[in-house]
PDB file of C-alpha atoms in Angstrom:
ATOM      1  CA  MET A 454      29.070 -16.510  24.059  1.00 95.00           C
ATOM      2  CA  LYS A 455      28.078 -13.133  22.644  1.00 98.00           C
ATOM      3  CA  LYS A 456      25.124 -11.341  24.191  1.00 98.00           C
ATOM      4  CA  ILE A 457      22.393  -9.921  21.965  1.00 98.00           C
ATOM      5  CA  VAL A 458      19.701  -7.518  23.197  1.00 98.00           C
ATOM      6  CA  LEU A 459      16.514  -6.852  21.236  1.00 98.00           C
ATOM      7  CA  LEU A 460      14.707  -3.600  22.066  1.00 98.00           C
ATOM      8  CA  GLY A 461      11.637  -2.230  20.350  1.00 96.00           C
ATOM      9  CA  ASP A 462       7.951  -1.596  20.172  1.00 95.00           C
ATOM     10  CA  SER A 463       5.234  -4.119  19.303  1.00 92.00           C
ATOM     11  CA  ILE A 464       6.879  -4.812  15.942  1.00 95.00           C
ATOM     12  CA  ARG A 465       9.447  -6.646  18.101  1.00 95.00           C
ATOM     13  CA  LEU A 466       7.253  -7.766  21.011  1.00 90.00           C
ATOM     14  CA  ILE A 467       4.460  -9.454  19.028  1.00 91.00           C
ATOM     15  CA  GLY A 468       6.387  -9.495  15.780  1.00 93.00           C
ATOM     16  CA  TYR A 469       9.937 -10.584  15.053  1.00 96.00           C
ATOM     17  CA  GLY A 470      11.267 -10.824  18.637  1.00 96.00           C
ATOM     18  CA  LYS A 471      10.440 -14.423  19.525  1.00 97.00           C
ATOM     19  CA  THR A 472      11.435 -15.698  16.093  1.00 97.00           C
ATOM     20  CA  VAL A 473      14.795 -13.926  16.134  1.00 98.00           C
ATOM     21  CA  GLU A 474      15.475 -15.041  19.707  1.00 98.00           C
ATOM     22  CA  SER A 475      14.661 -18.646  18.812  1.00 98.00           C
ATOM     23  CA  ARG A 476      16.940 -18.591  15.777  1.00 98.00           C
ATOM     24  CA  LEU A 477      19.870 -17.010  17.610  1.00 98.00           C
ATOM     25  CA  SER A 478      19.611 -18.681  21.013  1.00 96.00           C
ATOM     26  CA  GLY A 479      21.800 -21.659  20.121  1.00 93.00           C
ATOM     27  CA  ASP A 480      24.715 -19.397  19.199  1.00 97.00           C
ATOM     28  CA  PHE A 481      24.115 -16.342  21.378  1.00 98.00           C
ATOM     29  CA  GLU A 482      22.721 -15.304  24.719  1.00 98.00           C
ATOM     30  CA  VAL A 483      19.599 -13.307  23.792  1.00 98.00           C
ATOM     31  CA  TRP A 484      17.609 -10.978  26.027  1.00 97.00           C
ATOM     32  CA  GLN A 485      14.629  -8.747  25.312  1.00 97.00           C
ATOM     33  CA  PRO A 486      12.118  -6.981  27.567  1.00 97.00           C
ATOM     34  CA  LEU A 487       8.804  -8.699  28.139  1.00 93.00           C
ATOM     35  CA  GLU A 488       7.091  -5.365  27.545  1.00 93.00           C
ATOM     36  CA  ASN A 489       6.404  -3.134  24.589  1.00 89.00           C
ATOM     37  CA  CYS A 490       9.074  -0.424  24.407  1.00 92.00           C
ATOM     38  CA  ARG A 491       6.492   1.876  22.759  1.00 93.00           C
ATOM     39  CA  PHE A 492       7.722   5.352  21.820  1.00 90.00           C
ATOM     40  CA  ALA A 493      11.334   6.544  22.013  1.00 96.00           C
ATOM     41  CA  LYS A 494      10.996   8.292  25.372  1.00 95.00           C
ATOM     42  CA  HIS A 495       9.431   5.184  26.910  1.00 96.00           C
ATOM     43  CA  THR A 496      12.397   3.129  25.688  1.00 97.00           C
ATOM     44  CA  LEU A 497      14.734   5.757  27.076  1.00 96.00           C
ATOM     45  CA  ARG A 498      13.072   5.400  30.476  1.00 96.00           C
ATOM     46  CA  GLY A 499      13.283   1.619  30.198  1.00 97.00           C
ATOM     47  CA  LEU A 500      17.079   1.729  29.944  1.00 97.00           C
ATOM     48  CA  TYR A 501      17.145   2.380  33.675  1.00 96.00           C
ATOM     49  CA  ASP A 502      14.935  -0.623  34.463  1.00 96.00           C
ATOM     50  CA  TRP A 503      16.868  -2.886  32.099  1.00 97.00           C
ATOM     51  CA  ARG A 504      20.349  -1.724  33.152  1.00 96.00           C
ATOM     52  CA  ASP A 505      21.351  -5.148  34.522  1.00 96.00           C
ATOM     53  CA  GLU A 506      20.122  -6.992  31.423  1.00 97.00           C
ATOM     54  CA  LEU A 507      21.897  -4.539  29.103  1.00 97.00           C
ATOM     55  CA  CYS A 508      25.180  -4.991  30.958  1.00 95.00           C
ATOM     56  CA  GLY A 509      27.712  -6.862  28.851  1.00 96.00           C
ATOM     57  CA  ALA A 510      25.736  -6.658  25.610  1.00 98.00           C
ATOM     58  CA  ASP A 511      27.790  -7.184  22.496  1.00 98.00           C
ATOM     59  CA  ILE A 512      25.016  -6.170  20.087  1.00 98.00           C
ATOM     60  CA  ILE A 513      21.801  -4.233  20.647  1.00 98.00           C
ATOM     61  CA  HIS A 514      19.225  -4.358  17.845  1.00 98.00           C
ATOM     62  CA  TRP A 515      16.608  -1.669  18.392  1.00 97.00           C
ATOM     63  CA  ASN A 516      13.527  -0.202  16.785  1.00 97.00           C
ATOM     64  CA  ASN A 517      11.283   2.702  17.732  1.00 96.00           C
ATOM     65  CA  GLY A 518       9.105   5.125  15.835  1.00 94.00           C
ATOM     66  CA  LEU A 519       5.639   3.801  15.055  1.00 91.00           C
ATOM     67  CA  TRP A 520       4.257   5.196  18.310  1.00 89.00           C
ATOM     68  CA  ASP A 521       6.135   8.470  17.789  1.00 93.00           C
ATOM     69  CA  THR A 522       4.727   8.955  14.265  1.00 92.00           C
ATOM     70  CA  TRP A 523       1.176   7.885  15.168  1.00 88.00           C
ATOM     71  CA  ASP A 524      -1.413  10.638  14.899  1.00 84.00           C
ATOM     72  CA  VAL A 525      -3.131   9.581  18.120  1.00 80.00           C
ATOM     73  CA  PHE A 526      -5.621  12.440  18.381  1.00 88.00           C
ATOM     74  CA  GLY A 527      -5.865  13.648  14.779  1.00 86.00           C
ATOM     75  CA  ASP A 528      -3.733  16.707  15.523  1.00 91.00           C
ATOM     76  CA  GLY A 529      -0.338  15.431  14.367  1.00 90.00           C
ATOM     77  CA  PRO A 530       2.215  12.821  15.395  1.00 92.00           C
ATOM     78  CA  PHE A 531       2.506  11.779  19.034  1.00 92.00           C
ATOM     79  CA  SER A 532       6.092  13.119  19.061  1.00 95.00           C
ATOM     80  CA  SER A 533       7.295  15.956  16.872  1.00 95.00           C
ATOM     81  CA  VAL A 534      10.150  15.074  14.542  1.00 97.00           C
ATOM     82  CA  GLU A 535      12.405  17.268  16.675  1.00 98.00           C
ATOM     83  CA  GLU A 536      11.420  15.510  19.922  1.00 97.00           C
ATOM     84  CA  PHE A 537      11.775  12.098  18.252  1.00 97.00           C
ATOM     85  CA  THR A 538      15.219  12.963  16.903  1.00 98.00           C
ATOM     86  CA  GLU A 539      16.412  14.314  20.249  1.00 98.00           C
ATOM     87  CA  ASN A 540      15.202  11.219  22.142  1.00 97.00           C
ATOM     88  CA  MET A 541      16.607   8.831  19.546  1.00 98.00           C
ATOM     89  CA  LEU A 542      20.030  10.467  19.593  1.00 98.00           C
ATOM     90  CA  ARG A 543      20.078  10.284  23.386  1.00 98.00           C
ATOM     91  CA  LEU A 544      19.028   6.625  23.205  1.00 98.00           C
ATOM     92  CA  ALA A 545      21.736   5.879  20.645  1.00 98.00           C
ATOM     93  CA  ARG A 546      24.413   7.514  22.781  1.00 98.00           C
ATOM     94  CA  LEU A 547      23.355   5.548  25.859  1.00 98.00           C
ATOM     95  CA  LEU A 548      23.052   2.279  23.932  1.00 98.00           C
ATOM     96  CA  LYS A 549      26.518   2.772  22.445  1.00 98.00           C
ATOM     97  CA  GLU A 550      27.861   3.079  26.007  1.00 97.00           C
ATOM     98  CA  ARG A 551      26.341  -0.329  26.772  1.00 96.00           C
ATOM     99  CA  ALA A 552      27.176  -2.388  23.672  1.00 98.00           C
ATOM    100  CA  LYS A 553      29.955  -2.841  21.164  1.00 97.00           C
ATOM    101  CA  VAL A 554      27.503  -2.624  18.253  1.00 98.00           C
ATOM    102  CA  VAL A 555      24.166  -0.842  18.061  1.00 98.00           C
ATOM    103  CA  ILE A 556      21.819  -1.591  15.168  1.00 98.00           C
ATOM    104  CA  PHE A 557      18.782   0.606  14.483  1.00 98.00           C
ATOM    105  CA  ALA A 558      15.904  -0.857  12.476  1.00 98.00           C
ATOM    106  CA  THR A 559      14.099   1.905  10.617  1.00 98.00           C
ATOM    107  CA  ILE A 560      10.439   2.595  11.312  1.00 96.00           C
ATOM    108  CA  THR A 561       8.425   0.033   9.372  1.00 96.00           C
ATOM    109  CA  PRO A 562       5.781   1.050   6.825  1.00 94.00           C
ATOM    110  CA  VAL A 563       2.055   0.859   7.494  1.00 92.00           C
ATOM    111  CA  ARG A 564      -0.757  -0.140   5.148  1.00 85.00           C
ATOM    112  CA  TYR A 565      -2.802   2.620   3.602  1.00 71.00           C
ATOM    113  CA  GLY A 566      -6.375   3.301   4.606  1.00 61.00           C
ATOM    114  CA  GLY A 567      -6.216   2.884   8.360  1.00 50.00           C
ATOM    115  CA  SER A 568      -5.971   5.341  11.209  1.00 46.00           C
ATOM    116  CA  SER A 569      -2.178   5.195  10.840  1.00 45.00           C
ATOM    117  CA  ASP A 570      -2.041   6.276   7.192  1.00 55.00           C
ATOM    118  CA  GLY A 571       1.380   7.665   7.836  1.00 78.00           C
ATOM    119  CA  ASN A 572       4.094   6.427   5.470  1.00 90.00           C
ATOM    120  CA  LYS A 573       4.851  10.005   4.420  1.00 91.00           C
ATOM    121  CA  ILE A 574       5.427  10.886   8.090  1.00 93.00           C
ATOM    122  CA  ILE A 575       7.381   7.670   8.664  1.00 94.00           C
ATOM    123  CA  GLU A 576       9.639   8.528   5.728  1.00 95.00           C
ATOM    124  CA  GLU A 577      10.169  12.028   7.175  1.00 96.00           C
ATOM    125  CA  TYR A 578      11.115  10.640  10.601  1.00 97.00           C
ATOM    126  CA  ASN A 579      13.399   7.954   9.133  1.00 98.00           C
ATOM    127  CA  ALA A 580      15.082  10.616   6.959  1.00 98.00           C
ATOM    128  CA  ALA A 581      15.595  12.841  10.006  1.00 98.00           C
ATOM    129  CA  ILE A 582      17.211  10.205  12.209  1.00 98.00           C
ATOM    130  CA  VAL A 583      19.060   7.739   9.962  1.00 98.00           C
ATOM    131  CA  PRO A 584      21.900  10.045   8.790  1.00 98.00           C
ATOM    132  CA  LYS A 585      22.517  11.231  12.350  1.00 98.00           C
ATOM    133  CA  LEU A 586      22.635   7.692  13.716  1.00 98.00           C
ATOM    134  CA  ARG A 587      24.949   6.654  10.893  1.00 98.00           C
ATOM    135  CA  GLU A 588      27.296   9.529  11.815  1.00 98.00           C
ATOM    136  CA  MET A 589      27.380   8.140  15.369  1.00 98.00           C
ATOM    137  CA  GLY A 590      28.434   4.725  14.078  1.00 98.00           C
ATOM    138  CA  VAL A 591      25.053   3.042  14.524  1.00 98.00           C
ATOM    139  CA  VAL A 592      24.437   0.281  11.978  1.00 98.00           C
ATOM    140  CA  ILE A 593      21.229   0.890  10.010  1.00 98.00           C
ATOM    141  CA  ASN A 594      18.876  -2.015   9.281  1.00 98.00           C
ATOM    142  CA  ASP A 595      16.495  -0.519   6.704  1.00 98.00           C
ATOM    143  CA  LEU A 596      13.339  -2.534   7.309  1.00 98.00           C
ATOM    144  CA  TYR A 597      11.226   0.280   5.849  1.00 97.00           C
ATOM    145  CA  SER A 598      12.731   0.029   2.359  1.00 97.00           C
ATOM    146  CA  ALA A 599      12.799  -3.759   2.476  1.00 97.00           C
ATOM    147  CA  MET A 600       9.110  -4.044   3.405  1.00 96.00           C
ATOM    148  CA  LEU A 601       7.605  -1.189   1.391  1.00 94.00           C
ATOM    149  CA  PRO A 602       7.370  -2.912  -2.026  1.00 94.00           C
ATOM    150  CA  GLU A 603       5.138  -5.626  -0.506  1.00 95.00           C
ATOM    151  CA  VAL A 604       3.683  -3.750   2.450  1.00 94.00           C
ATOM    152  CA  ASP A 605       0.250  -5.361   2.001  1.00 93.00           C
ATOM    153  CA  LYS A 606       1.870  -8.785   2.356  1.00 96.00           C
ATOM    154  CA  TYR A 607       4.108  -7.937   5.324  1.00 96.00           C
ATOM    155  CA  VAL A 608       1.690  -5.838   7.394  1.00 95.00           C
ATOM    156  CA  SER A 609      -1.387  -7.399   9.005  1.00 93.00           C
ATOM    157  CA  ASP A 610      -5.014  -6.413   8.580  1.00 91.00           C
ATOM    158  CA  ASP A 611      -4.685  -3.970  11.491  1.00 84.00           C
ATOM    159  CA  ARG A 612      -2.503  -1.969   9.044  1.00 82.00           C
ATOM    160  CA  VAL A 613       0.391  -1.519  11.517  1.00 88.00           C
ATOM    161  CA  HIS A 614       1.685  -4.799  12.952  1.00 86.00           C
ATOM    162  CA  LEU A 615       3.535  -7.520  11.090  1.00 95.00           C
ATOM    163  CA  SER A 616       1.665 -10.338   9.389  1.00 96.00           C
ATOM    164  CA  ALA A 617       2.998 -13.905   9.631  1.00 97.00           C
ATOM    165  CA  GLU A 618       4.858 -13.266   6.356  1.00 98.00           C
ATOM    166  CA  GLY A 619       6.150  -9.969   7.756  1.00 97.00           C
ATOM    167  CA  ILE A 620       7.443 -11.649  10.895  1.00 96.00           C
ATOM    168  CA  ALA A 621       9.333 -14.257   8.860  1.00 98.00           C
ATOM    169  CA  PHE A 622      10.640 -11.636   6.421  1.00 98.00           C
ATOM    170  CA  THR A 623      11.895  -9.193   9.065  1.00 98.00           C
ATOM    171  CA  ALA A 624      13.292 -12.011  11.225  1.00 98.00           C
ATOM    172  CA  ASP A 625      15.397 -13.160   8.245  1.00 98.00           C
ATOM    173  CA  ILE A 626      16.792  -9.651   7.775  1.00 98.00           C
ATOM    174  CA  ILE A 627      17.405  -9.075  11.488  1.00 98.00           C
ATOM    175  CA  GLU A 628      19.049 -12.446  12.016  1.00 98.00           C
ATOM    176  CA  ASP A 629      21.314 -11.811   9.024  1.00 98.00           C
ATOM    177  CA  VAL A 630      22.447  -8.352  10.186  1.00 98.00           C
ATOM    178  CA  ILE A 631      23.067  -9.543  13.752  1.00 98.00           C
ATOM    179  CA  ARG A 632      25.098 -12.553  12.599  1.00 98.00           C
ATOM    180  CA  ARG A 633      27.067 -10.386  10.170  1.00 98.00           C
ATOM    181  CA  GLU A 634      27.892  -7.823  12.861  1.00 98.00           C
ATOM    182  CA  ALA A 635      28.741 -10.583  15.377  1.00 98.00           C
ATOM    183  CA  GLU A 636      31.276 -12.059  12.946  1.00 97.00           C
ATOM    184  CA  LYS A 637      33.021  -8.691  12.803  1.00 97.00           C
ATOM    185  CA  LEU A 638      33.502  -8.844  16.571  1.00 97.00           C
ATOM    186  CA  ASP A 639      35.504 -12.078  16.408  1.00 81.00           C
TER     187      ASP A 639
END
């Protein structure tokens, strides 16, 4: 049985994670942390704590970025684009050492008008990291582009997290990409 690992921030933890795990668990062994992986450097640190659970992974599906792009104090993103890119590339390298396939889900869009009015910044960070991850052989799951046309439907009233429709929508996409990549491993 193939082993799937789901890593990511609250978009996974209180969003798509349980739904994807439920859908895949009959065909795959699925593991995900019980905690929010938050920003990229926090996830990087978590790799040490989760080393036993990551062992033997066939596929790792991973998202980070909303925390990194968040303008926490009104003086710019929590992580600079350079820091984010450096941490993400290090994460990707380490994840690729632990799994046959690594899938990165792009930073999801936010709804306009809230404290995280940052789709321009999210687009900048996605544009900075996606080509570099692709060059490394990381599979890209472009949740940003998929969600953006109906962001008000897929993002909850808090303007950041997934709505019920967003959870179902992203879970469909994530399940599909994981199953597709798993078939290639046969």
